[in-house]
mmCIF file of C-alpha atoms and ligand atoms in Angstrom:
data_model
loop_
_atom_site.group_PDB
_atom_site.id
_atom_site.type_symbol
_atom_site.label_atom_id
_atom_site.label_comp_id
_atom_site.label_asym_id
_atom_site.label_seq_id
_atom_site.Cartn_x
_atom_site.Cartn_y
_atom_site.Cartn_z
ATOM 1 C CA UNK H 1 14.044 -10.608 23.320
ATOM 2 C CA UNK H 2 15.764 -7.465 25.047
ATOM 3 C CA UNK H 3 17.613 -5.447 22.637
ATOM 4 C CA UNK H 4 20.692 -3.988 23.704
ATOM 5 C CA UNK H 5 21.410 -0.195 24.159
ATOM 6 C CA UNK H 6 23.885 0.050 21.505
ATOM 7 C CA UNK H 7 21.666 -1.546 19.165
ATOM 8 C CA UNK H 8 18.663 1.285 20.478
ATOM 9 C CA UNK H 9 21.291 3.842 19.582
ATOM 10 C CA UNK H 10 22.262 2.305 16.053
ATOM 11 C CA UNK H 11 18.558 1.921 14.977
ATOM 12 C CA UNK H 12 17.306 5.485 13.879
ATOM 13 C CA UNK H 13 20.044 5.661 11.686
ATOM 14 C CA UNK H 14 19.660 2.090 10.871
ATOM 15 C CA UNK H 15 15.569 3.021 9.981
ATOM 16 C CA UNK H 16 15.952 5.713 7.758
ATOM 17 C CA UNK H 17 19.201 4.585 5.475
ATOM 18 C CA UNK H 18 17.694 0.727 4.609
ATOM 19 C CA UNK H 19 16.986 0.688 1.228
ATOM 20 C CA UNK H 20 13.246 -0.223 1.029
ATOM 21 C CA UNK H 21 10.421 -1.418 -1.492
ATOM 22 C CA UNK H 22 7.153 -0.146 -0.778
ATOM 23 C CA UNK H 23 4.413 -2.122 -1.854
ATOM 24 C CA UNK H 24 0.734 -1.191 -0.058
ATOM 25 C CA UNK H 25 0.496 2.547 -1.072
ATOM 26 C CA UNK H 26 -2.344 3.806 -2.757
ATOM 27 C CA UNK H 27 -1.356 6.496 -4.752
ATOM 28 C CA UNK H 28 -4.459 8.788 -4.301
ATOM 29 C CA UNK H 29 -3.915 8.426 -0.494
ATOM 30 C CA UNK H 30 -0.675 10.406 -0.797
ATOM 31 C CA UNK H 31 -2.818 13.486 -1.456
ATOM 32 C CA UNK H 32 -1.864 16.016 0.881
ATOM 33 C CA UNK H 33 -4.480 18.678 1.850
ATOM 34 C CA UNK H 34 -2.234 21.411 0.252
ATOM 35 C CA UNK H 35 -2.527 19.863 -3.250
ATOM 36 C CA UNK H 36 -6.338 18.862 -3.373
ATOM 37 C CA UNK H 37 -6.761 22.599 -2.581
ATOM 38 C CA UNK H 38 -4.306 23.188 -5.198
ATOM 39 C CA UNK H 39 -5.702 21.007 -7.896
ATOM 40 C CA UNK H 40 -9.279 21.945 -6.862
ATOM 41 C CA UNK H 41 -8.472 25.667 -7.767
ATOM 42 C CA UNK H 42 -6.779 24.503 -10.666
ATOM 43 C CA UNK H 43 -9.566 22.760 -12.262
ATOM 44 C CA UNK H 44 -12.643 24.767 -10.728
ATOM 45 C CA UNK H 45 -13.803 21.965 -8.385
ATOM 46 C CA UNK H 46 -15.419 22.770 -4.984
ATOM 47 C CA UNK H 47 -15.084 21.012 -1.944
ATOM 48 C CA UNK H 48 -16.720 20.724 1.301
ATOM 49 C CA UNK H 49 -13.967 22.305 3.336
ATOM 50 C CA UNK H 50 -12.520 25.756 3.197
ATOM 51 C CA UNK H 51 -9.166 25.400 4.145
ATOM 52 C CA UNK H 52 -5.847 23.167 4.323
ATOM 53 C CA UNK H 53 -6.892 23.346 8.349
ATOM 54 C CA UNK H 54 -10.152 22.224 8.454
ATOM 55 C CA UNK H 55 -9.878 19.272 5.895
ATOM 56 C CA UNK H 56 -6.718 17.913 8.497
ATOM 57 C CA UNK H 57 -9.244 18.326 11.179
ATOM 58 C CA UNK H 58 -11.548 16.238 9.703
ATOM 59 C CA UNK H 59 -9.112 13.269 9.667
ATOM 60 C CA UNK H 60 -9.986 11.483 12.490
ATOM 61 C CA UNK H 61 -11.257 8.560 11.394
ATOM 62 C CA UNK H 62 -13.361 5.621 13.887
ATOM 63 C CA UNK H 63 -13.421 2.842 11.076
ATOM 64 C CA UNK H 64 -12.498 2.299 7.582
ATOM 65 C CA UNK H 65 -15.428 3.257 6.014
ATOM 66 C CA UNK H 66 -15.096 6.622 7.577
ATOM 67 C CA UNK H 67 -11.901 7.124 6.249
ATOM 68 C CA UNK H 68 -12.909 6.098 2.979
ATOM 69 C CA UNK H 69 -15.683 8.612 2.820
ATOM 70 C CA UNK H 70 -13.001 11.640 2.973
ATOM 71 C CA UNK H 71 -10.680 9.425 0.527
ATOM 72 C CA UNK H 72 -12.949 9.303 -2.379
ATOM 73 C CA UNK H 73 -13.751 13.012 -1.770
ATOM 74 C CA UNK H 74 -10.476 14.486 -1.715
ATOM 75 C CA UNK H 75 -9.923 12.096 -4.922
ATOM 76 C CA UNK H 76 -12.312 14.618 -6.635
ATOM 77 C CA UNK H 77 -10.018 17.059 -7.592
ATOM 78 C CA UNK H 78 -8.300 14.853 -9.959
ATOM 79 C CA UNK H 79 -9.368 15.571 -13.309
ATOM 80 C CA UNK H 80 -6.247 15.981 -15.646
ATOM 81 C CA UNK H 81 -3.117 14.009 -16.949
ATOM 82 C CA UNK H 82 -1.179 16.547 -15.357
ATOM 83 C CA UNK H 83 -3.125 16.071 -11.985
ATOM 84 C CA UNK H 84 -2.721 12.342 -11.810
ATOM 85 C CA UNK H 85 1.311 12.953 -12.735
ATOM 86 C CA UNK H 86 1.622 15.617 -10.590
ATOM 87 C CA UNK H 87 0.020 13.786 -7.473
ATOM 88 C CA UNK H 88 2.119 11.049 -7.930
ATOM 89 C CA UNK H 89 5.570 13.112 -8.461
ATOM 90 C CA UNK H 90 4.815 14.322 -5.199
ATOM 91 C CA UNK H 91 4.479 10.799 -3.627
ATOM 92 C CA UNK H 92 7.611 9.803 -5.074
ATOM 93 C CA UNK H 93 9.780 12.731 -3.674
ATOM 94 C CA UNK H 94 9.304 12.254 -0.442
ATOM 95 C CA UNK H 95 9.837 8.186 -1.242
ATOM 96 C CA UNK H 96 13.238 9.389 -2.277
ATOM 97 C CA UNK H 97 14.001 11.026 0.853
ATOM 98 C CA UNK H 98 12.997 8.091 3.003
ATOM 99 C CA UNK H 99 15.274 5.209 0.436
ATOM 100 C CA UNK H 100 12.359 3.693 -1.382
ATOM 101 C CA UNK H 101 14.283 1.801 -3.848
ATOM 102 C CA UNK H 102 11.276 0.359 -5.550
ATOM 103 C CA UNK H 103 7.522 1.265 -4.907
ATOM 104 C CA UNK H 104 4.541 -0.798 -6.195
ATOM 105 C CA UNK H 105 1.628 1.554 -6.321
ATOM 106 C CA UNK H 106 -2.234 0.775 -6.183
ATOM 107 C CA UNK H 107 -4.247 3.001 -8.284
ATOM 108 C CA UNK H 108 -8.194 2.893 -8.118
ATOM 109 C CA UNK H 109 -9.372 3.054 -11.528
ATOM 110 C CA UNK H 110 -13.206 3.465 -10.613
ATOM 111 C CA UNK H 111 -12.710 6.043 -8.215
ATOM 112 C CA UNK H 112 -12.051 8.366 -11.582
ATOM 113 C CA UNK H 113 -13.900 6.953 -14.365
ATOM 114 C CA UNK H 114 -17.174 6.716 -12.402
ATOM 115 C CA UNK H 115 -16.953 10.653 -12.528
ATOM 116 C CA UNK H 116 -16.241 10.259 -15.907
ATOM 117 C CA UNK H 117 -12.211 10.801 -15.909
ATOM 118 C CA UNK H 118 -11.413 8.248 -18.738
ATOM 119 C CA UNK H 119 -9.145 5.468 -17.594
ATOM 120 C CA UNK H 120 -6.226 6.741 -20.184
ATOM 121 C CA UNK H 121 -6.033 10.402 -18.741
ATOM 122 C CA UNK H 122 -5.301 8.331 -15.401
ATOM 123 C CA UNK H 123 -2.571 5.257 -16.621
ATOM 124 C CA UNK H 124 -1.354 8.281 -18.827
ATOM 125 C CA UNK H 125 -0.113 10.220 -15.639
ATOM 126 C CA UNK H 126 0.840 7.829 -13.420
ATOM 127 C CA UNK H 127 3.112 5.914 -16.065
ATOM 128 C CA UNK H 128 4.690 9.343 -16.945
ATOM 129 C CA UNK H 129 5.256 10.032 -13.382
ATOM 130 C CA UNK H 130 6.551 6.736 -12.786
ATOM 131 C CA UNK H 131 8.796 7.072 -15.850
ATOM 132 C CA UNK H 132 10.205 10.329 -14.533
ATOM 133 C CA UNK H 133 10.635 8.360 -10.522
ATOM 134 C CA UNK H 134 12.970 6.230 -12.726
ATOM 135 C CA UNK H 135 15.217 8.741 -13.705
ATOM 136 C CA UNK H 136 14.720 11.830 -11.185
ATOM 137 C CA UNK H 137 15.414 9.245 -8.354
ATOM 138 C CA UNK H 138 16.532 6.027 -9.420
ATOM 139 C CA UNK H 139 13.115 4.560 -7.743
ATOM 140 C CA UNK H 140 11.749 1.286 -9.855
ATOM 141 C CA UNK H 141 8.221 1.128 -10.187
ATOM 142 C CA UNK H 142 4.994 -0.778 -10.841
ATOM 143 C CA UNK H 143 1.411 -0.022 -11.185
ATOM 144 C CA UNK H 144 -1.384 -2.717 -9.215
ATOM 145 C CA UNK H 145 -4.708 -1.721 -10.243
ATOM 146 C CA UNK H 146 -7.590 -1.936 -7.572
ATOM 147 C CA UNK H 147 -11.200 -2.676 -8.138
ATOM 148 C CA UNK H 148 -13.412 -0.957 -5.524
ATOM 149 C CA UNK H 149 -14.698 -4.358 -3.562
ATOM 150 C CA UNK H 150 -18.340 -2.369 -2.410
ATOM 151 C CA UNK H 151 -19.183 -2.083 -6.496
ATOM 152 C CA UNK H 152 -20.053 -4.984 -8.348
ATOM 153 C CA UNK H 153 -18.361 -7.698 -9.852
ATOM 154 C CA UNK H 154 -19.760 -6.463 -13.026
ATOM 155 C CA UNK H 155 -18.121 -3.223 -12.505
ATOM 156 C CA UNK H 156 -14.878 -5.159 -12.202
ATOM 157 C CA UNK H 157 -15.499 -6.625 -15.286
ATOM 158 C CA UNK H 158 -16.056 -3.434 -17.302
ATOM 159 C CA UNK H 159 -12.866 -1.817 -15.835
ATOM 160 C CA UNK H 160 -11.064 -4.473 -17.064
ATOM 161 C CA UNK H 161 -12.490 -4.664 -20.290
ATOM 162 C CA UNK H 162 -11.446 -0.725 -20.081
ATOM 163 C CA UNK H 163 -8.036 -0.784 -19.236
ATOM 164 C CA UNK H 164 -6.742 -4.057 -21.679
ATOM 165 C CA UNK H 165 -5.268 -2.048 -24.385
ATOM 166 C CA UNK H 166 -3.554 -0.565 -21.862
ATOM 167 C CA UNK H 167 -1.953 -4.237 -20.579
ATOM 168 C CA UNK H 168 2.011 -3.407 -20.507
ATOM 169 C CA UNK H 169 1.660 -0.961 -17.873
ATOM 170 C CA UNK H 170 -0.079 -2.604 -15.055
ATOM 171 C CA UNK H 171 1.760 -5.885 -13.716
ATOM 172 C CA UNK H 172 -1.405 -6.578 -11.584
ATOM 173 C CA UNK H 173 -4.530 -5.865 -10.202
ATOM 174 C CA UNK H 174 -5.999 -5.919 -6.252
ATOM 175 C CA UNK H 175 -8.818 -5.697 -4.131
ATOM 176 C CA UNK H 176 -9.727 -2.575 -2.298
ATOM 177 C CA UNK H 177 -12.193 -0.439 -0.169
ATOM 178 C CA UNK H 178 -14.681 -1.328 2.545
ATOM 179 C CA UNK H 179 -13.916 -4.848 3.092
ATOM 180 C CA UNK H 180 -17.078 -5.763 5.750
ATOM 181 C CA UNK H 181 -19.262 -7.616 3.804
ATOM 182 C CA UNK H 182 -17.281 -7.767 0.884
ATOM 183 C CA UNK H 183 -16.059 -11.152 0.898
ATOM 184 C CA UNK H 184 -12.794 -12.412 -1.630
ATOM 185 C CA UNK H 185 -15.683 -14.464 -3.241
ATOM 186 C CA UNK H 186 -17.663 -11.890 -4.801
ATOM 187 C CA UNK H 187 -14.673 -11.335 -7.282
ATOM 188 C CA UNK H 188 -14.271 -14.505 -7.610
ATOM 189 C CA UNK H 189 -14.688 -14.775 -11.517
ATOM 190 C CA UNK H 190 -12.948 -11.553 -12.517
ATOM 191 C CA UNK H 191 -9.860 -12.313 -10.452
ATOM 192 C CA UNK H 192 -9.842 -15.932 -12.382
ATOM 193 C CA UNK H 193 -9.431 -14.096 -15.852
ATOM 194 C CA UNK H 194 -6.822 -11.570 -14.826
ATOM 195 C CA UNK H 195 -5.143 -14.874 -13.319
ATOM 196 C CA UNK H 196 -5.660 -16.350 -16.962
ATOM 197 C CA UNK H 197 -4.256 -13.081 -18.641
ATOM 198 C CA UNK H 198 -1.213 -13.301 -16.391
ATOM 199 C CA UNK H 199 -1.170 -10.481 -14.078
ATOM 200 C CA UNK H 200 -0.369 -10.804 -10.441
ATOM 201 C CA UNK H 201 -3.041 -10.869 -7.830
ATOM 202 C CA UNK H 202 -3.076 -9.242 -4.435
ATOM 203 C CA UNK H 203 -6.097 -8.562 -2.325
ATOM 204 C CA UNK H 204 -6.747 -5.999 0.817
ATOM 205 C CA UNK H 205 -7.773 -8.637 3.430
ATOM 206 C CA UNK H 206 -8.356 -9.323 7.270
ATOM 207 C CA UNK H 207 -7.676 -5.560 7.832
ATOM 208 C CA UNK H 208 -11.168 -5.026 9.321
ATOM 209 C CA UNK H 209 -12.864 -8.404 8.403
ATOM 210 C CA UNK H 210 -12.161 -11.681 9.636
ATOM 211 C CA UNK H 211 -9.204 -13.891 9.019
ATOM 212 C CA UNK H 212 -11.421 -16.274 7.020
ATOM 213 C CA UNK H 213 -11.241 -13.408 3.921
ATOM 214 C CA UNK H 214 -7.694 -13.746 4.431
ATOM 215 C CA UNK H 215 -8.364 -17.805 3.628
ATOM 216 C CA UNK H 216 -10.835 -17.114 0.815
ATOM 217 C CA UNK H 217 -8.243 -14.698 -0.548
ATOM 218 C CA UNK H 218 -5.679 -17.004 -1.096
ATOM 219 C CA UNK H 219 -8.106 -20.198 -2.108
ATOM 220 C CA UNK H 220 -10.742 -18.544 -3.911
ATOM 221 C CA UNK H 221 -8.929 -15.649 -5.375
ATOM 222 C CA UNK H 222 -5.277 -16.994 -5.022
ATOM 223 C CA UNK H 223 -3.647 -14.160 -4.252
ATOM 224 C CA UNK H 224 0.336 -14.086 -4.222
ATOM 225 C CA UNK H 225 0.349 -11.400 -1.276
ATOM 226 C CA UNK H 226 -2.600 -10.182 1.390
ATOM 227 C CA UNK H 227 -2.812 -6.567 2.012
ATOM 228 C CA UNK H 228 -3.058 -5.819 5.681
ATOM 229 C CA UNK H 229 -3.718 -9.389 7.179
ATOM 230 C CA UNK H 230 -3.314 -8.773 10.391
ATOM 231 C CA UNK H 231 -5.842 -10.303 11.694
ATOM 232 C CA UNK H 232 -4.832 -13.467 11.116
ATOM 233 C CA UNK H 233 -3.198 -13.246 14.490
ATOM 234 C CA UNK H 234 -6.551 -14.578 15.732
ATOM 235 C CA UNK H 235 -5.810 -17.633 13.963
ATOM 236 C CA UNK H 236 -2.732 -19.759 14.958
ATOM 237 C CA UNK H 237 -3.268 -22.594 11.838
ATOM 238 C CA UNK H 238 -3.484 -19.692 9.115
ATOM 239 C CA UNK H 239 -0.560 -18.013 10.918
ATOM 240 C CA UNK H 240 1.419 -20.981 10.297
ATOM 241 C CA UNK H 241 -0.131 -21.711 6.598
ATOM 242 C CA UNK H 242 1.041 -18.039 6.337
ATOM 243 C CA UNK H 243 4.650 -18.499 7.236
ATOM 244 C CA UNK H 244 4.936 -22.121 5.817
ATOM 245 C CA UNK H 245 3.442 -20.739 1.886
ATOM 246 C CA UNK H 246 5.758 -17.435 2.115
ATOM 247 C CA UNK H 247 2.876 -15.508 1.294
ATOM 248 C CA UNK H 248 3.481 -11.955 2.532
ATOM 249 C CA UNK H 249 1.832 -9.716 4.350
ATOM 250 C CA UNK H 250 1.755 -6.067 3.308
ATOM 251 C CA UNK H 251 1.283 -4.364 6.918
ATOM 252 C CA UNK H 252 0.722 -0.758 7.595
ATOM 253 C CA UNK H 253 0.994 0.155 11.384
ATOM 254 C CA UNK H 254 0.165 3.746 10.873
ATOM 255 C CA UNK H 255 -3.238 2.696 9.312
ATOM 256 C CA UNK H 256 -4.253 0.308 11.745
ATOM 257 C CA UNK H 257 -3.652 2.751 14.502
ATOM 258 C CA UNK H 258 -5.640 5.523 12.732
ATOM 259 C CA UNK H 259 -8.437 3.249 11.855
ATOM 260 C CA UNK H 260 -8.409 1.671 14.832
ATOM 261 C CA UNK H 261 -7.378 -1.245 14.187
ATOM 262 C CA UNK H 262 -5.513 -1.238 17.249
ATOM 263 C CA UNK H 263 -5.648 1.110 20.172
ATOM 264 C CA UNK H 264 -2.556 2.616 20.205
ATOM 265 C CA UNK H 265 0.830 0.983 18.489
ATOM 266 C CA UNK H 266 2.148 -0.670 21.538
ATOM 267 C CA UNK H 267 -0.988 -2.856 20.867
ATOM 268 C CA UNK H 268 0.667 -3.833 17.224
ATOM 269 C CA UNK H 269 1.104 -7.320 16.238
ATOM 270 C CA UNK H 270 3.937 -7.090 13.998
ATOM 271 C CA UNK H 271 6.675 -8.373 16.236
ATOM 272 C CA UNK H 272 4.407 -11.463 16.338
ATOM 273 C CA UNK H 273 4.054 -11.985 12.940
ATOM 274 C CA UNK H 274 7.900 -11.758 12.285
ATOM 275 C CA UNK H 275 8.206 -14.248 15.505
ATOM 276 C CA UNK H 276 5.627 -16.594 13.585
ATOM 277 C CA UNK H 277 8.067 -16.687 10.557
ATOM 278 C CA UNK H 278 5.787 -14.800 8.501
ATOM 279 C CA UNK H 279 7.206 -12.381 5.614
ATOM 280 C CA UNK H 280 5.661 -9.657 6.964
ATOM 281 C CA UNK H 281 6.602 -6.222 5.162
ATOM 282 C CA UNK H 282 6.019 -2.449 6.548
ATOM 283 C CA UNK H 283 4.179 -0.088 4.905
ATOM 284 C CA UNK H 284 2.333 3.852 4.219
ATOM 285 C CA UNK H 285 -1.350 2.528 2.684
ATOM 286 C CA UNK H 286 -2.258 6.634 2.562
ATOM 287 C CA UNK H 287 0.786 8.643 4.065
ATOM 288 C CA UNK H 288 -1.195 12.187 3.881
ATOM 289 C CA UNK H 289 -4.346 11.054 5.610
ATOM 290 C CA UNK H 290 -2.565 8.628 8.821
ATOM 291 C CA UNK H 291 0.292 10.837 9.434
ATOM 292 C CA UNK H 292 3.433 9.399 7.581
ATOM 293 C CA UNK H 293 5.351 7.763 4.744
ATOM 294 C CA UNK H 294 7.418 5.129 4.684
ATOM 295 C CA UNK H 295 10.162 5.852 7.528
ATOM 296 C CA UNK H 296 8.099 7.965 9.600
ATOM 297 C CA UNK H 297 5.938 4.362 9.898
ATOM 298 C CA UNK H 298 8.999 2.276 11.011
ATOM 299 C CA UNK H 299 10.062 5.438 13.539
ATOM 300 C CA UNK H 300 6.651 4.377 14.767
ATOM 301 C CA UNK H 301 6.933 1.344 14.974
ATOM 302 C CA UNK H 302 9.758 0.611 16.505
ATOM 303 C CA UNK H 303 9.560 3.718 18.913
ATOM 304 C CA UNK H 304 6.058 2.059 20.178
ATOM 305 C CA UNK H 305 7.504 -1.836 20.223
ATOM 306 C CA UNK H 306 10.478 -2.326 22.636
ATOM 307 C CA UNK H 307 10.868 -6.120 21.250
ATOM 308 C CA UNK H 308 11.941 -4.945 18.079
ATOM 309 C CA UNK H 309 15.269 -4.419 17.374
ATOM 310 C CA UNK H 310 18.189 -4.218 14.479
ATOM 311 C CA UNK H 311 17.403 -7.893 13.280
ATOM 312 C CA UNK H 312 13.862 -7.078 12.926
ATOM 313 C CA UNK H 313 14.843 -4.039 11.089
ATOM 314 C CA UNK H 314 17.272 -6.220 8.981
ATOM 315 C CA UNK H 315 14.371 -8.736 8.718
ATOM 316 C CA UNK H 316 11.586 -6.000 7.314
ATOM 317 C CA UNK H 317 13.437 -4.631 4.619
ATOM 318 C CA UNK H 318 14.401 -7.886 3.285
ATOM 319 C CA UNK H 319 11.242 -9.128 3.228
ATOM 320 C CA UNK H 320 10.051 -5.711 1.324
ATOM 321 C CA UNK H 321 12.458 -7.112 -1.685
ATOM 322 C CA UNK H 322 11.551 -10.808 -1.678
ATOM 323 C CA UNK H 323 7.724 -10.001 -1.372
ATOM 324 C CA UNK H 324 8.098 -7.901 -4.363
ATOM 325 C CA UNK H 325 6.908 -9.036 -8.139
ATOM 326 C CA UNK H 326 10.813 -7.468 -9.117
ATOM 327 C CA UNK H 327 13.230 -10.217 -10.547
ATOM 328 C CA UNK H 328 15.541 -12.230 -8.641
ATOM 329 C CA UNK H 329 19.020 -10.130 -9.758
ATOM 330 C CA UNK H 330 17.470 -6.662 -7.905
ATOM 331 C CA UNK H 331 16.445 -8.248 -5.445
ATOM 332 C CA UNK H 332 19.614 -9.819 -4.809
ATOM 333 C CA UNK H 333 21.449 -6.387 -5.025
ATOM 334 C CA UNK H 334 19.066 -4.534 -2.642
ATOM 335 C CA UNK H 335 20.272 -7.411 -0.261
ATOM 336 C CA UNK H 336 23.601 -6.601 -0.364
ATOM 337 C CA UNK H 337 23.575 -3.120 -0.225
ATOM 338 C CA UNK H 338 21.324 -3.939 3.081
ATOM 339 C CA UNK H 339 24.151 -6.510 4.699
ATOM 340 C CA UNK H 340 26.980 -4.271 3.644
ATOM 341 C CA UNK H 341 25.432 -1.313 5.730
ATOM 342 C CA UNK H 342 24.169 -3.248 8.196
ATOM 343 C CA UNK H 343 27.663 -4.815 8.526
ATOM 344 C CA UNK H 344 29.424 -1.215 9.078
ATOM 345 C CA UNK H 345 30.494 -0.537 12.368
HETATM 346 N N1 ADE R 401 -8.347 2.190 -0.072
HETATM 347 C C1 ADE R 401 -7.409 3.065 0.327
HETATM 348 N N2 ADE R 401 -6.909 2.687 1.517
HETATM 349 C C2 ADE R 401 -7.545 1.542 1.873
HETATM 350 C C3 ADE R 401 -7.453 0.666 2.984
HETATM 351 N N3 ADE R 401 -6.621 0.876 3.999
HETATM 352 N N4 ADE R 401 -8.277 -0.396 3.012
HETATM 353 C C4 ADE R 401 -9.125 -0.614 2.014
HETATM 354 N N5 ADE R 401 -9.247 0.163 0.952
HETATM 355 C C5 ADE R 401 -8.454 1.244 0.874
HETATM 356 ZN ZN1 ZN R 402 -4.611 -0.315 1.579
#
């Protein structure tokens, strides 16, 4: 479908004032070179790079797995309360400025207490910084905790065990990290007892690996939402199992352009996953290592995708609310803020 040159004019505007949820952003991927250097000083840790300049060089990433290499490092710096508070004020600032109404943030819990960071110096910070989101911005907020898909199921095990007494301020856990050869299944068992305990369950698959994880996922695991999943374009029948079970699909076009998921972001399939009648949803993933946050990945976007348009707009930031784990009465007032400003003139 064309869309129509007053429509192209309304959009930018259109883009950046939707209120939005945000819900595939992992929270130590919003570390911007300027504070690891920062919080490296601060706590006396040394890092491969010497300067802001040369750590941005070194983000260009051919695959997941490189990118992931220059995650977990830059994750090093982050040693304190303070750290993990402060890294996550920062994320939410700049959520303010782009209308993030409501952000649902993966945290890796392994990444930090496999250097020995307990797990309470890092649900201390980020519920304090969330806390503070709340009332510095008016931004809701909810905590997903990952476990690292390349360790163990074991390992799973144990960081549940570790972060139980600590059960109010999670509302779920994921799946995360390099995903070839890390099938749904191995985690099979520990997602089965969160599941029992009552948290939500989301899983990071068909990024990189087939669309059969994306299956798996949702029969093994039975996940409520798939983070990434687009490559279950390759697959017409889960497309449609897709659309027809609402599950969402937590897409981030800025990622899959950096880690090549596609060539360039003309080559995006998101227009086809909204034509499929799938709730597809846009998102950051890790703003300071693929070049934006929230709005600067719909600018993208829709820059790079001529078939989308105001309705698709319209379309994405609705589906940010209902594929949200927030209760039907917000979501119904994010709607109507939406209609109301998409109704002005
Ligand atoms: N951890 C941080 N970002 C990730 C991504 N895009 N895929 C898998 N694991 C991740
Ligand atoms: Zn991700």
């Amino acid at each position: 479908m064309n869309v129509s040159a007053t429509d192209r004019e309304r959009l930018p505007g259109l883009l950046k004032a939707m209120p939005k949820a945000e819900l595939h952003i992992h929270i130590e991927g919003s570390l911007e070179p300027e504070l690891i250097f920062a919080l490296a000083r601060r706590n006396g840790v040394k890092l491969a790079c010497d300067s802001v300049e040369a750590l941005r060089r070194a983000y260009a990433f051919t695959d997941l797995q490189s990118f992931l290499d220059i995650y977990y490092a830059g994750a090093s710096v982050l040693l304190t309360e303070q750290d993990f508070h402060d890294m996550a004020m920062a994320y939410f600032a700049r959520a303010a400025a782009d209308n993030v109404v409501h952000a649902e943030l993966f945290f890796d819990p392994q990444t930090h207490t496999d250097r020995g960071v307990p797990f309470k110096t890092v649900i201390d910070g980020l519920t304090r910084a969330c806390d503070a989101a709340h009332h510095e911005y008016g931004i809701s907020t909810a905590l997903i905790m990952c476990f690292l898909r390349h360790l163990s199921e074991e390992a799973a095990f144990a960081t549940l065990e570790e972060a139980l007494p600590y059960r109010g301020r999670y509302i779920g856990v994921g799946l995360d990290s390099g995903e070839r050869g890390n099938p749904p299944e191995k985690f099979a068992r520990v997602f089965a007892r969160c599941r029992e305990l009552g948290l939500h369950l989301v899983a990071h698959a068909g990024e990189e690996g087939p669309p059969d994880y994306i299956r798996s996922a949702l029969d093994v695991l039975k996940v409520e939402r798939i983070d990434h999943g687009v490559r279950c374009v390759e697959d017409p029948a889960l497309m449609q199992r897709l659309a027809a079970e609402r599950i969402p699909l937590t897409v981030c076009p800025l990622s899959n352009v950096k880690l090549r998921v596609y060539e360039d972001m003309s080559r995006h399939r998101i227009g086809a996953l909204l034509d499929a009648g799938i709730c597809a949803t846009v998102n950051s993933d890790d703003p300071a290592y693929f070049g934006g946050y929230l709005n600067e990945n719909f600018r993208a976007t829709f820059d790079a995708l001529p078939q989308l348009g105001i309705s698709q707009a319209h379309k994405l930031a609705s589906n940010s609310y209902a594929a949200s784990f927030v209760e039907p009465s917000r979501k119904r007032e994010w709607q109507s803020e939406l209609d109301a400003l998409f109704e002005r003139p």
